[in-house]
Amino acid sequence: MIRGIGIDIVEIARIERACRRWEEKFRERLYTDAEWAYCTSRAQPYAAMAARFAAKEAVMKALGVGVGKIGWREIEISREEYGRPRVRLYGKARDLARRQGITEIWISLSHCRDYASACAVAEGGSGR
């Protein structure tokens, strides 16, 4: 059963500006070490960062909370063996999902030259 849906879009240039201005603080606030390593290894690191930023916001929306209710680093976007993105939750985000009966969050990421977007679908057992 679908428990929540979230979608977000972000300008890649906005993420690039923030990263260049506050690199260390920006990284430490928003991305796990694994996410940062992945993004900075890519040919288009800011597009990868923007896609993960959008994904984290989409997950927050799917969980039914706004920015600030759970930490950015409590949501991690990783990749499975063949490239499919995967959501991992930690701390308050994981606890919130469990209380809501959410057992899986499906995520899709996309980007073009100017924008990155993500859609998250929270899935769980029947009932409320």
CSV table of C-alpha atoms in Angstrom, one decimal:
chain,number,residue,atom,x,y,z
A,1,MET,CA,0.0,0.0,0.0
A,2,ILE,CA,1.3,3.5,-0.8
A,3,ARG,CA,1.7,5.5,2.4
A,4,GLY,CA,3.1,8.7,0.8
A,5,ILE,CA,4.5,10.3,-2.3
A,6,GLY,CA,6.9,13.2,-2.7
A,7,ILE,CA,8.5,15.0,-5.6
A,8,ASP,CA,11.0,17.8,-5.8
A,9,ILE,CA,13.0,19.7,-8.4
A,10,VAL,CA,16.0,21.9,-7.9
A,11,GLU,CA,18.2,24.1,-10.1
A,12,ILE,CA,21.7,22.5,-10.4
A,13,ALA,CA,23.3,26.0,-10.5
A,14,ARG,CA,21.8,26.7,-7.0
A,15,ILE,CA,23.5,23.6,-5.6
A,16,GLU,CA,26.8,24.5,-7.3
A,17,ARG,CA,26.7,28.1,-5.9
A,18,ALA,CA,25.9,26.8,-2.4
A,19,CYS,CA,28.7,24.2,-2.6
A,20,ARG,CA,31.3,26.7,-3.8
A,21,ARG,CA,30.3,29.2,-1.1
A,22,TRP,CA,30.0,26.9,1.9
A,23,GLU,CA,31.7,23.7,0.7
A,24,GLU,CA,32.6,22.0,4.0
A,25,LYS,CA,29.6,23.2,5.9
A,26,PHE,CA,27.3,22.4,3.0
A,27,ARG,CA,28.8,18.9,2.6
A,28,GLU,CA,28.6,18.2,6.4
A,29,ARG,CA,25.0,19.4,6.7
A,30,LEU,CA,23.5,17.7,3.6
A,31,TYR,CA,25.5,14.6,2.5
A,32,THR,CA,26.8,11.5,4.0
A,33,ASP,CA,30.4,10.6,3.3
A,34,ALA,CA,29.3,7.9,0.9
A,35,GLU,CA,27.1,10.3,-1.0
A,36,TRP,CA,29.8,13.0,-1.2
A,37,ALA,CA,32.4,10.4,-2.5
A,38,TYR,CA,30.0,9.2,-5.1
A,39,CYS,CA,29.0,12.7,-6.3
A,40,THR,CA,32.6,14.1,-6.5
A,41,SER,CA,33.6,11.0,-8.5
A,42,ARG,CA,31.1,11.9,-11.3
A,43,ALA,CA,31.7,13.8,-14.5
A,44,GLN,CA,28.9,16.2,-13.4
A,45,PRO,CA,29.3,16.3,-9.6
A,46,TYR,CA,26.8,19.2,-9.1
A,47,ALA,CA,24.1,17.4,-11.0
A,48,ALA,CA,24.6,14.3,-8.8
A,49,MET,CA,24.5,16.5,-5.7
A,50,ALA,CA,21.4,18.2,-6.9
A,51,ALA,CA,19.7,14.9,-7.7
A,52,ARG,CA,20.4,13.7,-4.1
A,53,PHE,CA,19.2,17.0,-2.7
A,54,ALA,CA,15.9,16.7,-4.6
A,55,ALA,CA,15.7,13.0,-3.5
A,56,LYS,CA,16.1,13.9,0.2
A,57,GLU,CA,13.3,16.5,-0.1
A,58,ALA,CA,11.1,14.1,-2.0
A,59,VAL,CA,11.6,11.5,0.8
A,60,MET,CA,10.7,14.1,3.4
A,61,LYS,CA,7.5,14.8,1.6
A,62,ALA,CA,6.7,11.1,1.2
A,63,LEU,CA,7.2,10.8,5.0
A,64,GLY,CA,4.8,13.7,5.5
A,65,VAL,CA,7.4,16.0,7.1
A,66,GLY,CA,9.0,19.3,6.1
A,67,VAL,CA,12.6,20.3,6.0
A,68,GLY,CA,14.0,20.5,9.5
A,69,LYS,CA,11.9,17.8,11.1
A,70,ILE,CA,14.5,15.2,10.2
A,71,GLY,CA,18.2,15.7,9.4
A,72,TRP,CA,19.4,15.8,5.8
A,73,ARG,CA,22.0,13.1,6.6
A,74,GLU,CA,19.3,10.8,8.1
A,75,ILE,CA,18.4,10.1,4.5
A,76,GLU,CA,21.0,8.6,2.3
A,77,ILE,CA,20.7,7.9,-1.4
A,78,SER,CA,22.9,5.1,-2.6
A,79,ARG,CA,23.0,2.9,-5.6
A,80,GLU,CA,22.4,-0.8,-6.1
A,81,GLU,CA,24.8,-2.9,-8.1
A,82,TYR,CA,23.2,-2.1,-11.5
A,83,GLY,CA,22.7,1.6,-10.7
A,84,ARG,CA,19.1,1.7,-9.3
A,85,PRO,CA,19.0,4.4,-6.6
A,86,ARG,CA,18.1,3.2,-3.1
A,87,VAL,CA,17.0,5.1,0.0
A,88,ARG,CA,18.5,4.3,3.4
A,89,LEU,CA,17.1,6.0,6.5
A,90,TYR,CA,18.8,6.6,9.8
A,91,GLY,CA,17.9,8.1,13.2
A,92,LYS,CA,14.6,10.0,13.4
A,93,ALA,CA,13.8,9.4,9.7
A,94,ARG,CA,14.0,5.6,10.2
A,95,ASP,CA,11.9,5.9,13.4
A,96,LEU,CA,9.3,8.0,11.7
A,97,ALA,CA,9.0,5.5,8.8
A,98,ARG,CA,8.6,2.6,11.2
A,99,ARG,CA,5.9,4.4,13.2
A,100,GLN,CA,4.0,5.0,9.9
A,101,GLY,CA,4.4,1.4,8.9
A,102,ILE,CA,6.6,2.3,5.9
A,103,THR,CA,8.8,-0.7,4.9
A,104,GLU,CA,10.3,0.6,1.7
A,105,ILE,CA,10.8,4.0,-0.1
A,106,TRP,CA,11.2,3.8,-3.8
A,107,ILE,CA,13.1,6.6,-5.5
A,108,SER,CA,13.7,7.8,-9.0
A,109,LEU,CA,16.2,10.5,-9.9
A,110,SER,CA,16.6,12.5,-13.1
A,111,HIS,CA,18.6,15.5,-14.3
A,112,CYS,CA,19.1,17.6,-17.4
A,113,ARG,CA,21.5,20.5,-18.0
A,114,ASP,CA,19.7,22.9,-15.6
A,115,TYR,CA,17.5,20.9,-13.2
A,116,ALA,CA,17.5,17.7,-11.1
A,117,SER,CA,14.4,16.1,-9.9
A,118,ALA,CA,13.3,13.1,-7.8
A,119,CYS,CA,10.2,11.3,-7.0
A,120,ALA,CA,9.8,9.1,-3.8
A,121,VAL,CA,7.0,6.6,-3.0
A,122,ALA,CA,6.7,5.3,0.5
A,123,GLU,CA,5.3,1.8,0.7
A,124,GLY,CA,4.0,-0.1,3.7
A,125,GLY,CA,1.5,-2.6,5.0
A,126,SER,CA,-2.3,-2.1,4.7
A,127,GLY,CA,-4.3,0.0,7.1
A,128,ARG,CA,-3.1,3.0,9.1
